[in-house]
mmCIF file of C-alpha atoms (C1' of nucleotides) in Angstrom:
data_model
loop_
_atom_site.group_PDB
_atom_site.id
_atom_site.type_symbol
_atom_site.label_atom_id
_atom_site.label_comp_id
_atom_site.label_asym_id
_atom_site.label_seq_id
_atom_site.Cartn_x
_atom_site.Cartn_y
_atom_site.Cartn_z
ATOM 1 C CA MET A 1 0.000 0.000 0.000
ATOM 2 C CA ALA A 2 2.982 2.260 -0.502
ATOM 3 C CA TYR A 3 1.395 3.869 -3.515
ATOM 4 C CA GLY A 4 -1.152 5.417 -1.186
ATOM 5 C CA MET A 5 1.589 7.151 0.742
ATOM 6 C CA ALA A 6 3.216 8.326 -2.471
ATOM 7 C CA LEU A 7 -0.086 9.810 -3.602
ATOM 8 C CA ALA A 8 -0.662 11.583 -0.312
ATOM 9 C CA VAL A 9 2.866 12.953 -0.271
ATOM 10 C CA LEU A 10 2.814 14.195 -3.857
ATOM 11 C CA ALA A 11 -0.600 15.762 -3.469
ATOM 12 C CA ASP A 12 0.722 18.945 -1.878
ATOM 13 C CA PRO A 13 1.638 21.556 -4.534
ATOM 14 C CA THR A 14 4.727 23.051 -2.933
ATOM 15 C CA ARG A 15 6.026 19.653 -1.907
ATOM 16 C CA ARG A 16 5.512 18.454 -5.449
ATOM 17 C CA LYS A 17 7.383 21.520 -6.688
ATOM 18 C CA VAL A 18 10.320 20.616 -4.480
ATOM 19 C CA PHE A 19 10.197 17.081 -5.797
ATOM 20 C CA GLU A 20 10.091 18.250 -9.388
ATOM 21 C CA ARG A 21 13.158 20.407 -8.842
ATOM 22 C CA LEU A 22 15.043 17.229 -8.049
ATOM 23 C CA ARG A 23 14.127 15.774 -11.414
ATOM 24 C CA THR A 24 17.015 17.557 -13.137
ATOM 25 C CA GLY A 25 19.472 16.304 -10.536
ATOM 26 C CA PRO A 26 20.448 16.293 -6.851
ATOM 27 C CA ARG A 27 20.344 19.599 -5.038
ATOM 28 C CA ALA A 28 20.938 21.082 -1.599
ATOM 29 C CA VAL A 29 18.123 22.390 0.562
ATOM 30 C CA ASN A 30 19.321 25.900 -0.011
ATOM 31 C CA ALA A 31 18.893 25.656 -3.749
ATOM 32 C CA LEU A 32 15.575 23.876 -3.440
ATOM 33 C CA ALA A 33 14.069 26.584 -1.278
ATOM 34 C CA ALA A 34 15.296 29.453 -3.472
ATOM 35 C CA GLY A 35 12.430 31.099 -5.320
ATOM 36 C CA LEU A 36 9.715 29.182 -3.556
ATOM 37 C CA PRO A 37 7.021 31.242 -1.809
ATOM 38 C CA VAL A 38 7.609 29.381 1.460
ATOM 39 C CA SER A 39 10.341 29.521 4.059
ATOM 40 C CA ARG A 40 13.344 27.202 4.136
ATOM 41 C CA PRO A 41 12.161 25.241 7.196
ATOM 42 C CA ALA A 42 9.004 24.479 5.293
ATOM 43 C CA VAL A 43 11.093 22.939 2.530
ATOM 44 C CA SER A 44 12.992 20.934 5.134
ATOM 45 C CA GLN A 45 9.735 19.554 6.462
ATOM 46 C CA HIS A 46 8.615 18.644 2.971
ATOM 47 C CA LEU A 47 11.898 16.875 2.339
ATOM 48 C CA ARG A 48 11.466 14.985 5.568
ATOM 49 C CA VAL A 49 8.074 13.743 4.441
ATOM 50 C CA LEU A 50 9.398 12.873 1.003
ATOM 51 C CA LYS A 51 12.227 10.922 2.574
ATOM 52 C CA GLU A 52 9.920 9.012 4.927
ATOM 53 C CA ALA A 53 7.835 8.042 1.920
ATOM 54 C CA GLY A 54 10.913 6.698 0.157
ATOM 55 C CA LEU A 55 10.637 9.213 -2.668
ATOM 56 C CA VAL A 56 13.970 10.932 -2.038
ATOM 57 C CA GLU A 57 17.268 10.030 -0.454
ATOM 58 C CA GLU A 58 19.697 12.215 1.437
ATOM 59 C CA ARG A 59 23.468 12.419 1.632
ATOM 60 C CA SER A 60 25.672 14.757 3.651
ATOM 61 C CA GLU A 61 28.309 16.818 1.913
ATOM 62 C CA GLY A 62 30.040 18.973 4.464
ATOM 63 C CA VAL A 63 27.458 21.201 6.035
ATOM 64 C CA ARG A 64 24.996 20.641 3.211
ATOM 65 C CA ARG A 65 22.389 17.938 2.759
ATOM 66 C CA ILE A 66 22.071 16.831 -0.807
ATOM 67 C CA TYR A 67 18.715 15.317 -1.805
ATOM 68 C CA SER A 68 17.990 13.241 -4.873
ATOM 69 C CA VAL A 69 14.961 11.419 -6.226
ATOM 70 C CA ARG A 70 14.483 7.735 -5.482
ATOM 71 C CA ARG A 71 12.738 6.094 -8.387
ATOM 72 C CA GLU A 72 11.965 2.932 -6.470
ATOM 73 C CA GLY A 73 9.499 4.970 -4.456
ATOM 74 C CA LEU A 74 7.666 5.876 -7.622
ATOM 75 C CA ALA A 75 7.651 2.413 -9.128
ATOM 76 C CA GLU A 76 4.781 1.048 -7.078
ATOM 77 C CA LEU A 77 2.637 4.071 -7.807
ATOM 78 C CA ARG A 78 3.298 3.653 -11.496
ATOM 79 C CA ASP A 79 2.316 -0.006 -11.325
ATOM 80 C CA TRP A 80 -0.902 0.864 -9.543
ATOM 81 C CA LEU A 81 -1.684 3.425 -12.196
ATOM 82 C CA ASP A 82 -1.065 0.878 -14.928
ATOM 83 C CA SER A 83 -3.467 -1.518 -13.251
ATOM 84 C CA PHE A 84 -6.330 0.618 -14.534
ATOM 85 C CA TRP A 85 -5.386 -0.364 -18.030
ATOM 86 C CA GLY A 86 -5.581 -4.038 -17.128
ATOM 87 C CA ASP A 87 -9.021 -4.756 -18.512
ATOM 88 C CA ALA A 88 -9.013 -7.803 -20.752
ATOM 89 C CA LEU A 89 -11.388 -6.090 -23.139
ATOM 90 C CA ASP A 90 -8.867 -3.334 -23.783
ATOM 91 C CA ALA A 91 -5.857 -5.581 -24.120
ATOM 92 C CA PHE A 92 -5.096 -4.281 -27.560
ATOM 93 C CA LYS A 93 -5.278 -0.671 -26.540
ATOM 94 C CA ARG A 94 -3.225 -1.363 -23.438
ATOM 95 C CA GLU A 95 -0.390 -2.869 -25.427
ATOM 96 C CA ALA A 96 -0.360 0.077 -27.776
ATOM 97 C CA GLU A 97 -0.195 2.550 -24.903
ATOM 98 C CA ARG A 98 2.489 0.611 -23.111
ATOM 99 C CA SER A 99 4.852 0.326 -26.062
ATOM 100 C CA HIS A 100 4.332 3.998 -26.730
ATOM 101 C CA ARG A 101 5.247 4.814 -23.175
ATOM 102 C CA GLU A 102 8.415 2.734 -23.205
ATOM 103 C CA ARG A 103 9.886 5.120 -25.693
ATOM 104 C CA GLY A 104 12.641 7.067 -23.930
ATOM 105 C CA ARG A 105 12.720 5.006 -20.792
ATOM 106 C CA LYS A 106 15.915 3.312 -19.580
ATOM 107 C CA MET B 1 -1.336 20.863 -14.536
ATOM 108 C CA ALA B 2 -4.175 18.393 -14.425
ATOM 109 C CA TYR B 3 -1.932 15.749 -12.904
ATOM 110 C CA GLY B 4 -1.781 17.865 -9.770
ATOM 111 C CA MET B 5 -5.531 17.688 -9.396
ATOM 112 C CA ALA B 6 -5.482 13.946 -10.030
ATOM 113 C CA LEU B 7 -2.877 13.503 -7.309
ATOM 114 C CA ALA B 8 -4.821 15.593 -4.822
ATOM 115 C CA VAL B 9 -8.039 13.741 -5.590
ATOM 116 C CA LEU B 10 -6.532 10.259 -5.358
ATOM 117 C CA ALA B 11 -4.670 11.073 -2.154
ATOM 118 C CA ASP B 12 -7.678 10.419 0.076
ATOM 119 C CA PRO B 13 -7.886 6.732 1.106
ATOM 120 C CA THR B 14 -11.650 6.256 1.028
ATOM 121 C CA ARG B 15 -11.986 8.201 -2.197
ATOM 122 C CA ARG B 16 -9.267 6.054 -3.701
ATOM 123 C CA LYS B 17 -11.124 2.990 -2.484
ATOM 124 C CA VAL B 18 -14.238 4.159 -4.305
ATOM 125 C CA PHE B 19 -12.197 4.751 -7.400
ATOM 126 C CA GLU B 20 -10.616 1.312 -7.203
ATOM 127 C CA ARG B 21 -14.031 -0.297 -6.982
ATOM 128 C CA LEU B 22 -14.765 1.143 -10.389
ATOM 129 C CA ARG B 23 -11.752 -0.608 -11.851
ATOM 130 C CA THR B 24 -13.699 -3.828 -12.356
ATOM 131 C CA GLY B 25 -16.497 -2.015 -14.117
ATOM 132 C CA PRO B 26 -19.219 0.645 -13.821
ATOM 133 C CA ARG B 27 -21.300 0.647 -10.661
ATOM 134 C CA ALA B 28 -24.096 2.574 -8.984
ATOM 135 C CA VAL B 29 -23.560 4.711 -5.906
ATOM 136 C CA ASN B 30 -25.461 2.202 -3.845
ATOM 137 C CA ALA B 31 -23.028 -0.578 -4.666
ATOM 138 C CA LEU B 32 -20.007 1.645 -4.252
ATOM 139 C CA ALA B 33 -20.944 2.689 -0.748
ATOM 140 C CA ALA B 34 -21.753 -0.834 0.416
ATOM 141 C CA GLY B 35 -19.176 -2.126 2.862
ATOM 142 C CA LEU B 36 -17.333 1.141 3.184
ATOM 143 C CA PRO B 37 -16.896 2.575 6.688
ATOM 144 C CA VAL B 38 -18.445 5.891 5.621
ATOM 145 C CA SER B 39 -21.982 6.974 4.856
ATOM 146 C CA ARG B 40 -23.495 7.054 1.396
ATOM 147 C CA PRO B 41 -23.537 10.868 1.151
ATOM 148 C CA ALA B 42 -19.810 10.787 1.791
ATOM 149 C CA VAL B 43 -19.416 8.530 -1.229
ATOM 150 C CA SER B 44 -21.541 10.918 -3.274
ATOM 151 C CA GLN B 45 -19.242 13.766 -2.338
ATOM 152 C CA HIS B 46 -16.215 11.732 -3.289
ATOM 153 C CA LEU B 47 -17.760 10.884 -6.631
ATOM 154 C CA ARG B 48 -18.481 14.540 -7.201
ATOM 155 C CA VAL B 49 -14.816 15.389 -6.642
ATOM 156 C CA LEU B 50 -13.699 12.507 -8.839
ATOM 157 C CA LYS B 51 -15.996 13.697 -11.591
ATOM 158 C CA GLU B 52 -14.798 17.294 -11.381
ATOM 159 C CA ALA B 53 -11.241 16.012 -11.729
ATOM 160 C CA GLY B 54 -12.173 14.105 -14.862
ATOM 161 C CA LEU B 55 -11.371 10.744 -13.313
ATOM 162 C CA VAL B 56 -14.880 9.296 -13.557
ATOM 163 C CA GLU B 57 -17.934 9.848 -15.716
ATOM 164 C CA GLU B 58 -21.592 9.541 -14.816
ATOM 165 C CA ARG B 59 -24.683 8.364 -16.640
ATOM 166 C CA SER B 60 -28.267 8.137 -15.477
ATOM 167 C CA GLU B 61 -30.104 4.848 -15.612
ATOM 168 C CA GLY B 62 -33.575 5.367 -14.266
ATOM 169 C CA VAL B 63 -33.242 6.514 -10.703
ATOM 170 C CA ARG B 64 -29.663 5.310 -10.468
ATOM 171 C CA ARG B 65 -26.429 7.078 -11.308
ATOM 172 C CA ILE B 66 -23.860 4.782 -12.851
ATOM 173 C CA TYR B 67 -20.244 5.812 -12.502
ATOM 174 C CA SER B 68 -17.290 4.509 -14.487
ATOM 175 C CA VAL B 69 -13.582 5.283 -14.653
ATOM 176 C CA ARG B 70 -12.305 7.743 -17.212
ATOM 177 C CA ARG B 71 -8.837 6.702 -18.258
ATOM 178 C CA GLU B 72 -8.081 9.977 -20.000
ATOM 179 C CA GLY B 73 -8.021 11.581 -16.571
ATOM 180 C CA LEU B 74 -5.252 9.219 -15.533
ATOM 181 C CA ALA B 75 -3.172 9.567 -18.669
ATOM 182 C CA GLU B 76 -1.588 12.902 -17.810
ATOM 183 C CA LEU B 77 -0.658 11.717 -14.343
ATOM 184 C CA ARG B 78 0.967 8.649 -15.817
ATOM 185 C CA ASP B 79 2.967 10.753 -18.261
ATOM 186 C CA TRP B 80 4.155 12.998 -15.450
ATOM 187 C CA LEU B 81 5.249 9.962 -13.497
ATOM 188 C CA ASP B 82 7.162 8.619 -16.459
ATOM 189 C CA SER B 83 9.019 11.899 -16.813
ATOM 190 C CA PHE B 84 11.103 10.881 -13.800
ATOM 191 C CA TRP B 85 12.673 8.065 -15.742
ATOM 192 C CA GLY B 86 14.530 10.371 -18.098
ATOM 193 C CA ASP B 87 18.104 9.777 -19.165
ATOM 194 C CA ALA B 88 19.297 13.062 -17.669
ATOM 195 C CA LEU B 89 18.423 11.912 -14.191
ATOM 196 C CA ASP B 90 20.337 8.687 -14.650
ATOM 197 C CA ALA B 91 23.404 10.568 -15.791
ATOM 198 C CA PHE B 92 23.293 12.851 -12.763
ATOM 199 C CA LYS B 93 22.959 9.994 -10.336
ATOM 200 C CA ARG B 94 25.795 8.014 -11.881
ATOM 201 C CA GLU B 95 28.083 11.040 -11.792
ATOM 202 C CA ALA B 96 27.174 11.789 -8.190
ATOM 203 C CA GLU B 97 27.880 8.242 -7.061
ATOM 204 C CA ARG B 98 31.152 8.152 -8.949
ATOM 205 C CA SER B 99 32.521 11.390 -7.490
ATOM 206 C CA HIS B 100 31.343 10.356 -4.069
ATOM 207 C CA ARG B 101 33.283 7.121 -4.316
ATOM 208 C CA GLU B 102 36.440 8.899 -5.422
ATOM 209 C CA ARG B 103 36.302 11.121 -2.389
ATOM 210 C CA GLY B 104 36.595 8.074 -0.188
ATOM 211 C CA ARG B 105 34.609 7.113 2.842
ATOM 212 C CA LYS B 106 33.535 9.766 5.298
ATOM 213 C "C1'" DG C 1 39.183 30.810 19.507
ATOM 214 C "C1'" DC C 2 34.932 33.401 16.899
ATOM 215 C "C1'" DT C 3 31.892 34.013 13.173
ATOM 216 C "C1'" DT C 4 29.193 32.682 9.412
ATOM 217 C "C1'" DA C 5 26.637 29.611 6.479
ATOM 218 C "C1'" DC C 6 23.568 25.670 6.197
ATOM 219 C "C1'" DC C 7 20.181 22.888 8.008
ATOM 220 C "C1'" DG C 8 16.852 20.222 11.196
ATOM 221 C "C1'" DT C 9 13.526 20.540 14.995
ATOM 222 C "C1'" DA C 10 9.850 22.477 18.285
ATOM 223 C "C1'" DA C 11 5.880 24.882 19.256
ATOM 224 C "C1'" DG C 12 2.020 27.259 17.907
ATOM 225 C "C1'" DT C 13 -1.404 29.252 14.483
ATOM 226 C "C1'" DC C 14 -4.786 28.713 11.041
ATOM 227 C "C1'" DA C 15 -6.992 27.128 6.862
ATOM 228 C "C1'" DT C 16 -8.489 22.982 4.317
ATOM 229 C "C1'" DG C 17 -11.421 19.211 3.674
ATOM 230 C "C1'" DG C 18 -13.661 14.858 5.001
ATOM 231 C "C1'" DC C 19 -17.454 13.272 7.718
ATOM 232 C "C1'" DT C 20 -22.135 13.308 9.711
ATOM 233 C "C1'" DT C 21 -27.140 14.267 9.984
ATOM 234 C "C1'" DA C 22 -31.004 16.275 7.811
ATOM 235 C "C1'" DC C 23 -33.426 17.412 3.937
ATOM 236 C "C1'" DG C 24 -35.430 17.538 -0.946
ATOM 237 C "C1'" DG C 25 -36.014 15.994 -5.648
ATOM 238 C "C1'" DA C 26 -36.865 12.332 -9.188
ATOM 239 C "C1'" DA C 27 -38.231 7.751 -10.825
ATOM 240 C "C1'" DT C 28 -40.560 3.189 -9.940
ATOM 241 C "C1'" DG C 29 -44.070 -0.073 -7.765
ATOM 242 C "C1'" DG C 30 -48.226 -1.016 -5.576
ATOM 243 C "C1'" DC D 1 -51.662 8.694 -5.415
ATOM 244 C "C1'" DC D 2 -48.873 7.212 -1.903
ATOM 245 C "C1'" DA D 3 -44.850 4.959 -0.398
ATOM 246 C "C1'" DT D 4 -40.372 3.574 -1.339
ATOM 247 C "C1'" DT D 5 -35.946 3.545 -3.305
ATOM 248 C "C1'" DC D 6 -31.906 5.969 -4.974
ATOM 249 C "C1'" DC D 7 -29.292 9.825 -4.887
ATOM 250 C "C1'" DG D 8 -27.413 14.848 -4.514
ATOM 251 C "C1'" DT D 9 -26.988 18.975 -1.565
ATOM 252 C "C1'" DA D 10 -26.571 22.006 2.770
ATOM 253 C "C1'" DA D 11 -24.878 23.057 7.128
ATOM 254 C "C1'" DG D 12 -21.942 22.189 10.719
ATOM 255 C "C1'" DC D 13 -18.275 19.791 13.395
ATOM 256 C "C1'" DC D 14 -13.659 18.489 13.899
ATOM 257 C "C1'" DA D 15 -9.187 16.432 12.833
ATOM 258 C "C1'" DT D 16 -5.277 16.862 9.769
ATOM 259 C "C1'" DG D 17 -1.441 19.216 8.053
ATOM 260 C "C1'" DA D 18 1.033 23.149 6.001
ATOM 261 C "C1'" DC D 19 3.228 27.246 7.442
ATOM 262 C "C1'" DT D 20 5.592 30.560 10.462
ATOM 263 C "C1'" DT D 21 9.104 32.119 13.958
ATOM 264 C "C1'" DA D 22 12.555 30.834 17.150
ATOM 265 C "C1'" DC D 23 16.134 28.024 18.462
ATOM 266 C "C1'" DG D 24 20.190 24.623 18.558
ATOM 267 C "C1'" DG D 25 23.713 22.007 16.358
ATOM 268 C "C1'" DT D 26 27.500 21.242 13.028
ATOM 269 C "C1'" DA D 27 31.083 22.225 9.556
ATOM 270 C "C1'" DA D 28 34.197 25.546 7.258
ATOM 271 C "C1'" DG D 29 36.768 30.166 6.996
ATOM 272 C "C1'" DC D 30 39.096 33.863 9.163
#
DNA sequence: GCTTACCGTAAGTCATGGCTTACGGAATGG
DNA sequence: CCATTCCGTAAGCCATGACTTACGGTAAGC
């Protein structure tokens, strides 16, 4: 039921914005909070929630904490989402969508 | 930005449970609310939110309202999720791990 | 040493939204 | 025509959580 936690965590707009900023690569809290309409502690709290949900991972680099996305945390949510295309009646359509989606992955 | 609304809508556990019950096929509100730990009006409110988000569609059948999943509402969310499997992210992570190894253990 | 930068945590405030009960409208059956 | 079934809506209560300010702790530079 980890996809439920991923959904709840990614539901918040500012937290999702923080998460999306990590899509281009790992960043420090300082850089993540820059430009956001909330304070830096708020970003820290969001990162804490993201980490507890397994969506990001953290590493220390001197005095900075570098955060990066953890794709394993997203995998279960993606599988759950795909389960709505699992109808036997739409098997043909499902296969077409899936092969189209695999373009550009891995 | 419709994936944000889909995330917010699917974040609620009971609402997600209602949505999952529609995965096997269209159902009436009566059947959807049966067995759930909440009242029937609560289910109606959830269905209203799901409909406004474009995740379900409704049709009248006599005195009953039949709801069914709308996969187009899930498509954008799925695409957003897949955007985290880009090649750029892989390159960043590999580089980060490599430089971290070269620096030696902490 | 001292200072500065970077970050996490605590406590408290306040809005959001999910739930309930109560009600009203529309279609079917007798 | 009346009762019943099925459902949406309104009003109100209350818990959750997102945000702020204030503080403490740690690493690097002087």
